N, CA, C and O atoms as a DFTB+ gen file, in Angstrom:
740 C
 N C O
     1  1      51.017     -22.760      22.173
     2  2      50.806     -22.607      23.522
     3  2      49.690     -21.666      23.875
     4  3      48.523     -21.799      23.508
     5  1      50.167     -20.706      24.622
     6  2      49.238     -19.768      25.217
     7  2      48.543     -18.905      24.161
     8  3      47.348     -18.629      24.262
     9  1      49.293     -18.490      23.163
    10  2      48.739     -17.648      22.091
    11  2      47.675     -18.411      21.303
    12  3      46.675     -17.822      20.894
    13  1      47.870     -19.680      21.089
    14  2      46.905     -20.509      20.368
    15  2      45.579     -20.603      21.104
    16  3      44.520     -20.555      20.478
    17  1      45.625     -20.740      22.456
    18  2      44.385     -20.801      23.238
    19  2      43.640     -19.475      23.187
    20  3      42.410     -19.455      23.156
    21  1      44.368     -18.379      23.179
    22  2      43.739     -17.059      23.093
    23  2      43.020     -16.889      21.755
    24  3      41.914     -16.353      21.707
    25  1      43.640     -17.340      20.680
    26  2      43.026     -17.257      19.363
    27  2      41.804     -18.152      19.304
    28  3      40.787     -17.784      18.716
    29  1      41.899     -19.341      19.918
    30  2      40.749     -20.259      19.943
    31  2      39.581     -19.638      20.714
    32  3      38.428     -19.754      20.299
    33  1      39.886     -18.976      21.843
    34  2      38.836     -18.338      22.632
    35  2      38.159     -17.232      21.826
    36  3      36.934     -17.109      21.828
    37  1      38.980     -16.420      21.129
    38  2      38.415     -15.345      20.319
    39  2      37.574     -15.908      19.183
    40  3      36.514     -15.367      18.866
    41  1      38.035     -16.983      18.572
    42  2      37.266     -17.613      17.487
    43  2      35.948     -18.150      18.010
    44  3      34.904     -17.986      17.380
    45  1      36.005     -18.799      19.176
    46  2      34.778     -19.346      19.757
    47  2      33.810     -18.216      20.100
    48  3      32.609     -18.320      19.851
    49  1      34.343     -17.135      20.673
    50  2      33.498     -15.995      21.018
    51  2      32.894     -15.364      19.763
    52  3      31.707     -15.036      19.752
    53  1      33.681     -15.192      18.720
    54  2      33.167     -14.635      17.454
    55  2      32.101     -15.542      16.866
    56  3      31.081     -15.059      16.376
    57  1      32.322     -16.852      16.909
    58  2      31.334     -17.798      16.388
    59  2      30.026     -17.691      17.165
    60  3      28.943     -17.683      16.579
    61  1      30.139     -17.610      18.480
    62  2      28.951     -17.486      19.315
    63  2      28.199     -16.192      18.995
    64  3      26.974     -16.204      18.872
    65  1      28.917     -15.087      18.861
    66  2      28.276     -13.817      18.524
    67  2      27.614     -13.875      17.151
    68  3      26.509     -13.359      16.983
    69  1      28.259     -14.486      16.179
    70  2      27.676     -14.610      14.849
    71  2      26.410     -15.466      14.869
    72  3      25.427     -15.149      14.199
    73  1      26.443     -16.563      15.651
    74  2      25.255     -17.414      15.767
    75  2      24.104     -16.649      16.412
    76  3      22.959     -16.756      15.972
    77  1      24.411     -15.871      17.463
    78  2      23.368     -15.092      18.109
    79  2      22.802     -14.038      17.159
    80  3      21.589     -13.829      17.112
    81  1      23.671     -13.379      16.408
    82  2      23.208     -12.380      15.451
    83  2      22.349     -13.017      14.370
    84  3      21.335     -12.451      13.962
    85  1      22.755     -14.196      13.907
    86  2      21.972     -14.884      12.872
    87  2      20.608     -15.294      13.421
    88  3      19.593     -15.142      12.741
    89  1      20.581     -15.812      14.643
    90  2      19.311     -16.216      15.250
    91  2      18.423     -15.002      15.463
    92  3      17.218     -15.067      15.219
    93  1      18.998     -13.902      15.913
    94  2      18.217     -12.684      16.145
    95  2      17.647     -12.146      14.836
    96  3      16.475     -11.773      14.776
    97  1      18.464     -12.105      13.799
    98  2      17.976     -11.563      12.528
    99  2      16.954     -12.484      11.881
   100  3      16.137     -12.022      11.084
   101  1      16.974     -13.758      12.196
   102  2      16.009     -14.690      11.612
   103  2      14.622     -14.499      12.200
   104  3      13.633     -14.840      11.552
   105  1      14.521     -13.957      13.425
   106  2      13.203     -13.811      14.046
   107  2      12.786     -12.353      14.213
   108  3      11.667     -12.083      14.650
   109  1      13.644     -11.429      13.881
   110  2      13.333     -10.020      14.029
   111  2      12.725      -9.506      12.732
   112  3      13.232      -9.810      11.652
   113  1      11.640      -8.728      12.822
   114  2      11.063      -8.203      11.577
   115  2      12.091      -7.360      10.833
   116  3      12.869      -6.618      11.434
   117  1      12.072      -7.492       9.535
   118  2      13.018      -6.769       8.698
   119  2      12.246      -5.675       7.970
   120  3      11.395      -5.950       7.125
   121  1      12.554      -4.451       8.309
   122  2      11.934      -3.327       7.635
   123  2      12.936      -2.803       6.609
   124  3      13.698      -1.873       6.875
   125  1      12.915      -3.414       5.450
   126  2      13.842      -3.058       4.383
   127  2      13.210      -1.962       3.538
   128  3      12.210      -2.193       2.858
   129  1      13.786      -0.784       3.579
   130  2      13.251       0.351       2.845
   131  2      13.129       0.102       1.356
   132  3      12.248       0.659       0.701
   133  1      14.007      -0.733       0.816
   134  2      13.949      -1.023      -0.616
   135  2      12.659      -1.749      -0.977
   136  3      12.089      -1.502      -2.040
   137  1      12.195      -2.633      -0.114
   138  2      10.954      -3.365      -0.376
   139  2       9.767      -2.412      -0.309
   140  3       8.888      -2.449      -1.170
   141  1       9.741      -1.561       0.712
   142  2       8.670      -0.577       0.834
   143  2       8.661       0.339      -0.390
   144  3       7.608       0.581      -0.980
   145  1       9.834       0.845      -0.767
   146  2       9.928       1.784      -1.882
   147  2       9.540       1.137      -3.209
   148  3       8.762       1.705      -3.975
   149  1      10.079      -0.041      -3.480
   150  2       9.769      -0.685      -4.768
   151  2       8.303      -1.092      -4.845
   152  3       7.693      -0.981      -5.909
   153  1       7.727      -1.559      -3.745
   154  2       6.302      -1.890      -3.731
   155  2       5.442      -0.661      -3.964
   156  3       4.447      -0.715      -4.688
   157  1       5.832       0.452      -3.344
   158  2       5.086       1.694      -3.520
   159  2       5.162       2.226      -4.937
   160  3       4.156       2.656      -5.500
   161  1       6.346       2.197      -5.511
   162  2       6.514       2.697      -6.884
   163  2       5.727       1.836      -7.864
   164  3       5.033       2.359      -8.736
   165  1       5.834       0.523      -7.723
   166  2       5.132      -0.379      -8.648
   167  2       3.614      -0.182      -8.579
   168  3       2.950      -0.077      -9.610
   169  1       3.080      -0.134      -7.379
   170  2       1.631       0.022      -7.230
   171  2       1.171       1.400      -7.704
   172  3       0.148       1.513      -8.379
   173  1       1.920       2.443      -7.356
   174  2       1.526       3.801      -7.746
   175  2       1.537       3.966      -9.259
   176  3       0.595       4.522      -9.824
   177  1       2.576       3.497      -9.916
   178  2       2.659       3.658     -11.365
   179  2       1.601       2.833     -12.097
   180  3       0.969       3.321     -13.034
   181  1       1.411       1.587     -11.671
   182  2       0.444       0.739     -12.374
   183  2      -0.984       1.248     -12.198
   184  3      -1.767       1.210     -13.147
   185  1      -1.333       1.717     -11.023
   186  2      -2.693       2.213     -10.805
   187  2      -2.898       3.601     -11.411
   188  3      -3.980       3.896     -11.917
   189  1      -1.886       4.445     -11.367
   190  2      -2.013       5.781     -11.944
   191  2      -2.142       5.704     -13.457
   192  3      -2.841       6.519     -14.058
   193  1      -1.486       4.748     -14.075
   194  2      -1.584       4.594     -15.535
   195  2      -3.013       4.278     -15.975
   196  3      -3.401       4.583     -17.103
   197  1      -3.783       3.675     -15.093
   198  2      -5.153       3.297     -15.468
   199  2      -6.204       4.322     -15.040
   200  3      -7.400       4.051     -15.144
   201  1      -5.776       5.499     -14.560
   202  2      -6.722       6.517     -14.097
   203  2      -7.759       6.892     -15.154
   204  3      -8.943       6.953     -14.823
   205  1      -7.379       7.146     -16.408
   206  2      -8.416       7.521     -17.385
   207  2      -9.514       6.463     -17.533
   208  3     -10.692       6.804     -17.640
   209  1      -9.140       5.208     -17.538
   210  2     -10.137       4.133     -17.633
   211  2     -11.018       4.136     -16.389
   212  3     -12.232       3.951     -16.476
   213  1     -10.401       4.346     -15.240
   214  2     -11.146       4.356     -13.986
   215  2     -12.094       5.553     -13.914
   216  3     -13.200       5.433     -13.386
   217  1     -11.675       6.698     -14.435
   218  2     -12.539       7.882     -14.451
   219  2     -13.785       7.599     -15.286
   220  3     -14.904       7.884     -14.859
   221  1     -13.590       7.044     -16.464
   222  2     -14.725       6.735     -17.346
   223  2     -15.658       5.742     -16.659
   224  3     -16.874       5.933     -16.659
   225  1     -15.100       4.690     -16.079
   226  2     -15.903       3.673     -15.387
   227  2     -16.704       4.295     -14.243
   228  3     -17.896       4.028     -14.090
   229  1     -16.036       5.127     -13.443
   230  2     -16.710       5.748     -12.297
   231  2     -17.821       6.689     -12.746
   232  3     -18.902       6.697     -12.158
   233  1     -17.565       7.472     -13.776
   234  2     -18.585       8.406     -14.268
   235  2     -19.780       7.656     -14.860
   236  3     -20.921       8.091     -14.703
   237  1     -19.529       6.540     -15.534
   238  2     -20.637       5.713     -16.048
   239  2     -21.466       5.174     -14.889
   240  3     -22.695       5.161     -14.955
   241  1     -20.799       4.730     -13.832
   242  2     -21.508       4.194     -12.664
   243  2     -22.308       5.277     -11.955
   244  3     -23.410       5.021     -11.470
   245  1     -21.757       6.489     -11.891
   246  2     -22.441       7.582     -11.202
   247  2     -23.627       8.124     -11.989
   248  3     -24.607       8.574     -11.396
   249  1     -23.551       8.088     -13.321
   250  2     -24.615       8.658     -14.149
   251  2     -24.870       7.762     -15.366
   252  3     -24.531       8.132     -16.490
   253  1     -25.467       6.586     -15.145
   254  2     -25.659       5.643     -16.256
   255  2     -26.611       6.154     -17.342
   256  3     -26.512       5.738     -18.496
   257  1     -27.525       7.046     -16.979
   258  2     -28.434       7.595     -17.999
   259  2     -27.686       8.521     -18.964
   260  3     -27.929       8.493     -20.170
   261  1     -26.803       9.316     -18.442
   262  2     -26.037      10.243     -19.287
   263  2     -25.040       9.496     -20.171
   264  3     -24.865       9.835     -21.341
   265  1     -24.396       8.490     -19.614
   266  2     -23.387       7.729     -20.349
   267  2     -23.950       6.349     -20.684
   268  3     -23.482       5.341     -20.155
   269  1     -24.939       6.303     -21.549
   270  2     -25.628       5.051     -21.843
   271  2     -24.910       4.202     -22.891
   272  3     -25.248       3.032     -23.069
   273  1     -23.930       4.772     -23.582
   274  2     -23.205       4.013     -24.605
   275  2     -22.078       3.199     -23.983
   276  3     -22.098       2.885     -22.793
   277  1     -21.101       2.867     -24.812
   278  2     -19.970       2.105     -24.304
   279  2     -18.926       3.047     -23.700
   280  3     -19.111       4.263     -23.698
   281  1     -17.837       2.486     -23.192
   282  2     -16.815       3.261     -22.497
   283  2     -16.110       4.238     -23.437
   284  3     -15.772       5.347     -23.026
   285  1     -15.889       3.850     -24.671
   286  2     -15.224       4.742     -25.632
   287  2     -16.107       5.956     -25.907
   288  3     -15.613       7.081     -25.978
   289  1     -17.401       5.734     -26.062
   290  2     -18.326       6.852     -26.280
   291  2     -18.376       7.755     -25.045
   292  3     -18.424       8.978     -25.173
   293  1     -18.365       7.162     -23.864
   294  2     -18.380       7.948     -22.626
   295  2     -17.114       8.792     -22.512
   296  3     -17.174       9.954     -22.111
   297  1     -15.981       8.215     -22.861
   298  2     -14.722       8.971     -22.827
   299  2     -14.777      10.130     -23.812
   300  3     -14.340      11.237     -23.500
   301  1     -15.307       9.877     -24.985
   302  2     -15.458      10.947     -25.977
   303  2     -16.347      12.061     -25.480
   304  3     -16.042      13.234     -25.696
   305  1     -17.438      11.725     -24.819
   306  2     -18.326      12.741     -24.252
   307  2     -17.606      13.574     -23.188
   308  3     -17.714      14.800     -23.163
   309  1     -16.869      12.884     -22.308
   310  2     -16.148      13.603     -21.260
   311  2     -15.129      14.571     -21.850
   312  3     -15.014      15.710     -21.396
   313  1     -14.399      14.125     -22.850
   314  2     -13.395      14.979     -23.486
   315  2     -14.066      16.169     -24.171
   316  3     -13.599      17.302     -24.051
   317  1     -15.164      15.910     -24.890
   318  2     -15.866      16.985     -25.602
   319  2     -16.466      18.008     -24.644
   320  3     -16.411      19.209     -24.911
   321  1     -17.042      17.547     -23.525
   322  2     -17.746      18.446     -22.613
   323  2     -16.852      19.076     -21.546
   324  3     -17.062      20.224     -21.153
   325  1     -15.849      18.319     -21.076
   326  2     -15.058      18.803     -19.950
   327  2     -13.574      18.951     -20.263
   328  3     -12.806      19.434     -19.431
   329  1     -13.172      18.540     -21.453
   330  2     -11.775      18.632     -21.848
   331  2     -11.003      17.364     -21.515
   332  3     -11.443      16.560     -20.694
   333  1      -9.842      17.186     -22.161
   334  2      -9.066      15.955     -21.946
   335  2      -8.558      15.796     -20.519
   336  3      -8.338      14.677     -20.057
   337  1      -8.373      16.907     -19.824
   338  2      -7.918      16.829     -18.435
   339  2      -8.903      16.134     -17.511
   340  3      -8.531      15.660     -16.438
   341  1     -10.159      16.073     -17.929
   342  2     -11.170      15.415     -17.088
   343  2     -10.854      13.935     -16.897
   344  3     -11.260      13.337     -15.901
   345  1     -10.136      13.348     -17.838
   346  2      -9.785      11.930     -17.711
   347  2      -8.688      11.688     -16.677
   348  3      -8.388      10.544     -16.336
   349  1      -8.098      12.766     -16.183
   350  2      -7.034      12.631     -15.176
   351  2      -7.513      12.991     -13.769
   352  3      -6.711      13.075     -12.839
   353  1      -8.814      13.201     -13.618
   354  2      -9.362      13.538     -12.294
   355  2      -9.033      12.431     -11.298
   356  3      -9.215      11.248     -11.584
   357  1      -8.554      12.826     -10.144
   358  2      -8.233      11.849      -9.110
   359  2      -6.850      11.234      -9.232
   360  3      -6.538      10.265      -8.540
   361  1      -6.018      11.790     -10.108
   362  2      -4.674      11.241     -10.271
   363  2      -3.853      11.371      -8.989
   364  3      -3.129      10.445      -8.623
   365  1      -3.958      12.500      -8.313
   366  2      -3.195      12.727      -7.080
   367  2      -3.488      11.698      -6.004
   368  3      -2.567      11.045      -5.512
   369  1      -4.771      11.536      -5.623
   370  2      -5.059      10.540      -4.585
   371  2      -4.741       9.116      -5.037
   372  3      -4.382       8.271      -4.218
   373  1      -4.872       8.849      -6.332
   374  2      -4.549       7.509      -6.815
   375  2      -3.068       7.234      -6.637
   376  3      -2.691       6.185      -6.114
   377  1      -2.222       8.163      -7.065
   378  2      -0.778       7.955      -6.950
   379  2      -0.358       7.838      -5.489
   380  3       0.345       6.901      -5.112
   381  1      -0.790       8.791      -4.672
   382  2      -0.400       8.789      -3.255
   383  2      -0.968       7.557      -2.548
   384  3      -0.260       6.878      -1.804
   385  1      -2.235       7.279      -2.782
   386  2      -2.889       6.154      -2.106
   387  2      -2.266       4.824      -2.455
   388  3      -2.022       4.001      -1.572
   389  1      -2.006       4.600      -3.727
   390  2      -1.440       3.305      -4.106
   391  2       0.046       3.225      -3.823
   392  3       0.580       2.126      -3.673
   393  1       0.737       4.364      -3.744
   394  2       2.128       4.326      -3.275
   395  2       2.145       3.849      -1.825
   396  3       2.944       2.993      -1.448
   397  1       1.256       4.413      -1.026
   398  2       1.153       4.017       0.376
   399  2       0.713       2.566       0.501
   400  3       1.289       1.800       1.273
   401  1      -0.305       2.191      -0.258
   402  2      -0.830       0.824      -0.201
   403  2       0.229      -0.196      -0.636
   404  3       0.421      -1.209       0.036
   405  1       0.909       0.062      -1.744
   406  2       1.925      -0.868      -2.233
   407  2       3.112      -0.960      -1.287
   408  3       3.663      -2.039      -1.069
   409  1       3.502       0.183      -0.725
   410  2       4.601       0.182       0.240
   411  2       4.271      -0.692       1.440
   412  3       5.080      -1.518       1.863
   413  1       3.083      -0.503       1.979
   414  2       2.690      -1.274       3.158
   415  2       2.470      -2.743       2.829
   416  3       2.878      -3.623       3.588
   417  1       1.821      -3.008       1.695
   418  2       1.530      -4.395       1.339
   419  2       2.817      -5.210       1.206
   420  3       2.942      -6.275       1.810
   421  1       3.757      -4.722       0.432
   422  2       4.973      -5.490       0.192
   423  2       5.958      -5.389       1.348
   424  3       6.592      -6.378       1.716
   425  1       6.089      -4.192       1.922
   426  2       7.022      -4.020       3.031
   427  2       6.613      -4.778       4.279
   428  3       7.433      -5.453       4.902
   429  1       5.337      -4.664       4.646
   430  2       4.870      -5.368       5.843
   431  2       4.827      -6.877       5.635
   432  3       5.051      -7.638       6.577
   433  1       4.544      -7.313       4.421
   434  2       4.567      -8.753       4.135
   435  2       5.947      -9.325       4.474
   436  3       6.054     -10.358       5.135
   437  1       6.991      -8.648       4.019
   438  2       8.347      -9.128       4.290
   439  2       8.685      -9.039       5.772
   440  3       9.432      -9.871       6.288
   441  1       8.143      -8.043       6.460
   442  2       8.409      -7.897       7.891
   443  2       7.616      -8.903       8.719
   444  3       8.106      -9.389       9.738
   445  1       6.389      -9.219       8.286
   446  2       5.537     -10.128       9.055
   447  2       5.969     -11.590       8.958
   448  3       5.728     -12.359       9.889
   449  1       6.589     -11.983       7.874
   450  2       6.972     -13.396       7.716
   451  2       7.827     -13.900       8.882
   452  3       7.459     -14.900       9.498
   453  1       8.948     -13.255       9.213
   454  2       9.735     -13.773      10.340
   455  2       9.022     -13.619      11.678
   456  3       9.217     -14.437      12.577
   457  1       8.197     -12.581      11.823
   458  2       7.456     -12.412      13.074
   459  2       6.492     -13.576      13.291
   460  3       6.387     -14.105      14.398
   461  1       5.790     -13.970      12.231
   462  2       4.849     -15.080      12.353
   463  2       5.563     -16.399      12.572
   464  3       5.071     -17.255      13.308
   465  1       6.714     -16.575      11.944
   466  2       7.484     -17.800      12.166
   467  2       7.939     -17.881      13.613
   468  3       7.966     -18.965      14.197
   469  1       8.298     -16.737      14.199
   470  2       8.706     -16.697      15.593
   471  2       7.532     -17.050      16.512
   472  3       7.718     -17.722      17.527
   473  1       6.351     -16.606      16.167
   474  2       5.163     -16.895      16.979
   475  2       4.834     -18.384      16.991
   476  3       4.154     -18.867      17.896
   477  1       5.307     -19.092      16.006
   478  2       4.968     -20.513      15.866
   479  2       6.016     -21.426      16.481
   480  3       6.152     -22.570      16.050
   481  1       6.758     -20.956      17.474
   482  2       7.745     -21.824      18.112
   483  2       7.009     -22.931      18.856
   484  3       5.993     -22.687      19.507
   485  1       7.513     -24.108      18.757
   486  2       6.888     -25.261      19.395
   487  2       6.109     -26.117      18.415
   488  3       5.903     -27.306      18.657
   489  1       5.679     -25.535      17.329
   490  2       5.037     -26.304      16.265
   491  2       5.380     -25.628      14.949
   492  3       5.663     -24.430      14.912
   493  1       5.356     -26.375      13.903
   494  2       5.726     -25.826      12.601
   495  2       4.561     -25.954      11.631
   496  3       4.332     -27.023      11.066
   497  1       3.820     -24.856      11.437
   498  2       2.744     -24.900      10.443
   499  2       3.358     -24.952       9.041
   500  3       4.520     -24.590       8.859
   501  1       2.596     -25.394       8.070
   502  2       3.122     -25.368       6.702
   503  2       3.529     -23.946       6.319
   504  3       2.868     -22.979       6.699
   505  1       4.608     -23.829       5.574
   506  2       5.124     -22.517       5.168
   507  2       4.053     -21.690       4.453
   508  3       3.991     -20.471       4.615
   509  1       3.217     -22.355       3.667
   510  2       2.164     -21.649       2.935
   511  2       1.220     -20.923       3.892
   512  3       0.773     -19.816       3.592
   513  1       0.915     -21.523       5.026
   514  2       0.027     -20.896       6.019
   515  2       0.683     -19.631       6.571
   516  3       0.029     -18.597       6.701
   517  1       1.964     -19.712       6.892
   518  2       2.683     -18.542       7.412
   519  2       2.677     -17.425       6.368
   520  3       2.431     -16.265       6.700
   521  1       2.949     -17.774       5.108
   522  2       2.982     -16.769       4.045
   523  2       1.607     -16.153       3.817
   524  3       1.491     -14.945       3.613
   525  1       0.566     -16.979       3.850
   526  2      -0.789     -16.457       3.667
   527  2      -1.188     -15.522       4.812
   528  3      -1.800     -14.480       4.578
   529  1      -0.849     -15.884       6.025
   530  2      -1.172     -15.019       7.171
   531  2      -0.417     -13.695       7.080
   532  3      -0.979     -12.641       7.377
   533  1       0.842     -13.741       6.676
   534  2       1.623     -12.506       6.507
   535  2       0.996     -11.633       5.426
   536  3       0.906     -10.416       5.582
   537  1       0.566     -12.250       4.336
   538  2      -0.039     -11.496       3.230
   539  2      -1.365     -10.868       3.646
   540  3      -1.631      -9.711       3.321
   541  1      -2.192     -11.616       4.359
   542  2      -3.497     -11.097       4.795
   543  2      -3.304      -9.932       5.766
   544  3      -3.978      -8.909       5.648
   545  1      -2.406     -10.080       6.705
   546  2      -2.170      -9.007       7.675
   547  2      -1.628      -7.759       6.988
   548  3      -2.075      -6.649       7.278
   549  1      -0.679      -7.930       6.087
   550  2      -0.098      -6.779       5.382
   551  2      -1.157      -6.085       4.533
   552  3      -1.238      -4.857       4.525
   553  1      -1.962      -6.856       3.827
   554  2      -2.991      -6.259       2.966
   555  2      -4.060      -5.555       3.799
   556  3      -4.611      -4.548       3.355
   557  1      -4.360      -6.053       4.976
   558  2      -5.344      -5.384       5.838
   559  2      -4.867      -3.980       6.204
   560  3      -5.625      -3.018       6.083
   561  1      -3.616      -3.857       6.652
   562  2      -3.070      -2.539       6.972
   563  2      -3.014      -1.645       5.727
   564  3      -3.343      -0.460       5.790
   565  1      -2.600      -2.218       4.608
   566  2      -2.480      -1.445       3.369
   567  2      -3.832      -0.931       2.898
   568  3      -3.938       0.208       2.443
   569  1      -4.856      -1.751       3.002
   570  2      -6.195      -1.341       2.555
   571  2      -6.780      -0.258       3.448
   572  3      -7.458       0.647       2.963
   573  1      -6.527      -0.343       4.731
   574  2      -7.013       0.685       5.656
   575  2      -6.350       2.022       5.334
   576  3      -7.000       3.066       5.384
   577  1      -5.073       1.994       5.007
   578  2      -4.364       3.226       4.655
   579  2      -4.864       3.797       3.330
   580  3      -4.913       5.015       3.158
   581  1      -5.232       2.932       2.401
   582  2      -5.685       3.366       1.080
   583  2      -7.092       3.962       1.101
   584  3      -7.393       4.852       0.306
   585  1      -7.937       3.494       1.977
   586  2      -9.362       3.821       1.950
   587  2      -9.666       5.323       1.870
   588  3     -10.462       5.714       1.016
   589  1      -9.083       6.182       2.706
   590  2      -9.423       7.610       2.601
   591  2      -8.993       8.225       1.264
   592  3      -9.661       9.122       0.750
   593  1      -7.894       7.747       0.712
   594  2      -7.430       8.297      -0.560
   595  2      -8.308       7.827      -1.715
   596  3      -8.504       8.566      -2.680
   597  1      -8.832       6.622      -1.631
   598  2      -9.784       6.159      -2.643
   599  2     -11.075       6.959      -2.557
   600  3     -11.669       7.294      -3.582
   601  1     -11.509       7.265      -1.345
   602  2     -12.709       8.092      -1.173
   603  2     -12.473       9.487      -1.751
   604  3     -13.371      10.061      -2.367
   605  1     -11.263      10.039      -1.556
   606  2     -10.934      11.348      -2.136
   607  2     -10.915      11.268      -3.659
   608  3     -11.378      12.189      -4.331
   609  1     -10.391      10.187      -4.204
   610  2     -10.355      10.015      -5.660
   611  2     -11.767      10.016      -6.229
   612  3     -12.044      10.690      -7.221
   613  1     -12.647       9.266      -5.603
   614  2     -14.033       9.201      -6.081
   615  2     -14.698      10.568      -5.963
   616  3     -15.448      10.971      -6.852
   617  1     -14.429      11.283      -4.875
   618  2     -14.989      12.623      -4.694
   619  2     -14.526      13.548      -5.811
   620  3     -15.326      14.316      -6.346
   621  1     -13.245      13.486      -6.169
   622  2     -12.713      14.353      -7.233
   623  2     -13.278      13.988      -8.600
   624  3     -13.488      14.867      -9.436
   625  1     -13.527      12.699      -8.837
   626  2     -14.121      12.274     -10.109
   627  2     -15.602      12.643     -10.136
   628  3     -16.132      13.036     -11.176
   629  1     -16.262      12.515      -8.996
   630  2     -17.698      12.773      -8.885
   631  2     -18.014      14.261      -9.032
   632  3     -19.054      14.627      -9.580
   633  1     -17.123      15.109      -8.549
   634  2     -17.350      16.553      -8.592
   635  2     -16.303      17.202      -9.490
   636  3     -15.356      17.807      -8.988
   637  1     -16.457      17.089     -10.809
   638  2     -15.408      17.578     -11.717
   639  2     -15.162      19.080     -11.663
   640  3     -14.086      19.529     -12.057
   641  1     -16.108      19.862     -11.194
   642  2     -15.938      21.309     -11.150
   643  2     -15.488      21.812      -9.784
   644  3     -15.420      23.021      -9.563
   645  1     -15.185      20.911      -8.878
   646  2     -14.824      21.308      -7.521
   647  2     -13.469      22.018      -7.464
   648  3     -13.234      22.820      -6.561
   649  1     -12.589      21.738      -8.402
   650  2     -11.257      22.332      -8.470
   651  2     -10.524      22.253      -7.143
   652  3      -9.884      23.223      -6.735
   653  1     -10.602      21.142      -6.476
   654  2      -9.879      20.937      -5.228
   655  2      -8.744      19.949      -5.488
   656  3      -8.833      19.089      -6.364
   657  1      -7.690      20.092      -4.716
   658  2      -6.623      19.115      -4.854
   659  2      -6.803      18.001      -3.823
   660  3      -7.740      18.020      -3.024
   661  1      -5.908      17.056      -3.854
   662  2      -6.001      15.889      -2.984
   663  2      -6.093      16.278      -1.513
   664  3      -6.947      15.774      -0.784
   665  1      -5.214      17.169      -1.083
   666  2      -5.151      17.503       0.338
   667  2      -6.355      18.331       0.794
   668  3      -6.822      18.173       1.922
   669  1      -6.856      19.208      -0.071
   670  2      -8.069      19.957       0.256
   671  2      -9.254      19.006       0.375
   672  3     -10.083      19.144       1.274
   673  1      -9.328      18.046      -0.531
   674  2     -10.425      17.082      -0.504
   675  2     -10.358      16.231       0.760
   676  3     -11.378      16.011       1.413
   677  1      -9.168      15.751       1.110
   678  2      -9.017      14.964       2.339
   679  2      -9.380      15.789       3.565
   680  3     -10.042      15.289       4.475
   681  1      -8.953      17.050       3.599
   682  2      -9.274      17.911       4.735
   683  2     -10.780      18.107       4.865
   684  3     -11.326      18.047       5.967
   685  1     -11.457      18.345       3.726
   686  2     -12.920      18.501       3.769
   687  2     -13.579      17.218       4.273
   688  3     -14.560      17.264       5.016
   689  1     -13.036      16.086       3.867
   690  2     -13.639      14.816       4.284
   691  2     -13.423      14.572       5.774
   692  3     -14.367      14.224       6.484
   693  1     -12.198      14.750       6.254
   694  2     -11.910      14.470       7.661
   695  2     -12.500      15.511       8.600
   696  3     -12.903      15.183       9.717
   697  1     -12.554      16.749       8.161
   698  2     -13.054      17.819       9.024
   699  2     -14.527      18.112       8.786
   700  3     -15.107      18.962       9.461
   701  1     -15.130      17.420       7.841
   702  2     -16.531      17.645       7.508
   703  2     -17.478      17.077       8.537
   704  3     -17.071      16.603       9.598
   705  1     -18.734      17.136       8.204
   706  2     -19.805      16.725       9.101
   707  2     -19.652      15.275       9.555
   708  3     -19.877      14.970      10.726
   709  1     -19.269      14.375       8.641
   710  2     -19.198      12.961       8.975
   711  2     -17.818      12.504       9.446
   712  3     -17.681      11.388       9.947
   713  1     -16.812      13.331       9.298
   714  2     -15.472      13.024       9.785
   715  2     -14.915      11.735       9.220
   716  3     -14.973      11.497       8.014
   717  1     -14.377      10.907      10.093
   718  2     -13.745       9.648       9.667
   719  2     -14.700       8.722       8.940
   720  3     -14.282       7.978       8.054
   721  1     -15.969       8.755       9.297
   722  2     -16.944       7.882       8.632
   723  2     -16.998       8.198       7.153
   724  3     -17.185       7.297       6.336
   725  1     -16.838       9.460       6.792
   726  2     -16.875       9.848       5.391
   727  2     -15.611       9.375       4.679
   728  3     -15.674       8.975       3.517
   729  1     -14.478       9.415       5.352
   730  2     -13.216       9.009       4.739
   731  2     -13.135       7.497       4.567
   732  3     -12.488       7.013       3.638
   733  1     -13.782       6.750       5.448
   734  2     -13.716       5.286       5.390
   735  2     -15.018       4.665       4.934
   736  3     -15.161       3.442       4.956
   737  1     -15.984       5.496       4.517
   738  2     -17.292       4.978       4.141
   739  2     -17.432       4.598       2.710
   740  3     -18.499       4.149       2.292
């Protein structure tokens, strides 16, 4: 009787609320901290592990006359003249920069996918197009965030005797004569 109709009404109301919640979550950007964190850790560790190779490459590019041999010979020269720690120059900005870049790249990619699908109501583009647009947008934000830290990394590798840390280098770049142009140049 009466109790059965009340249960049916509650079931119908619960079903309606669940459908609305499902529809809302399908079109609302999802900022999942786990995606941001795992993307940041993966990018930071993989790029930081290659710092010694990057230091040698950068120093060869900056002074090709001094480092005219191969990369192994250049690394040997750096170690002999400046010590083994010279191969770790720029580790701070590399770790921080790529943690930020990886976090944004992977986290925003996951957040942009449902947002872009929502924007396409009325027509359905191929899924690949939506995924590519999400990836391009996420990488654009990630690269902009990385740029000042990459500039700081190059500055620290370029000036081995500067004895500045990441934050001092960034402050000099942002507060220096060229300001933002120097950080993004």
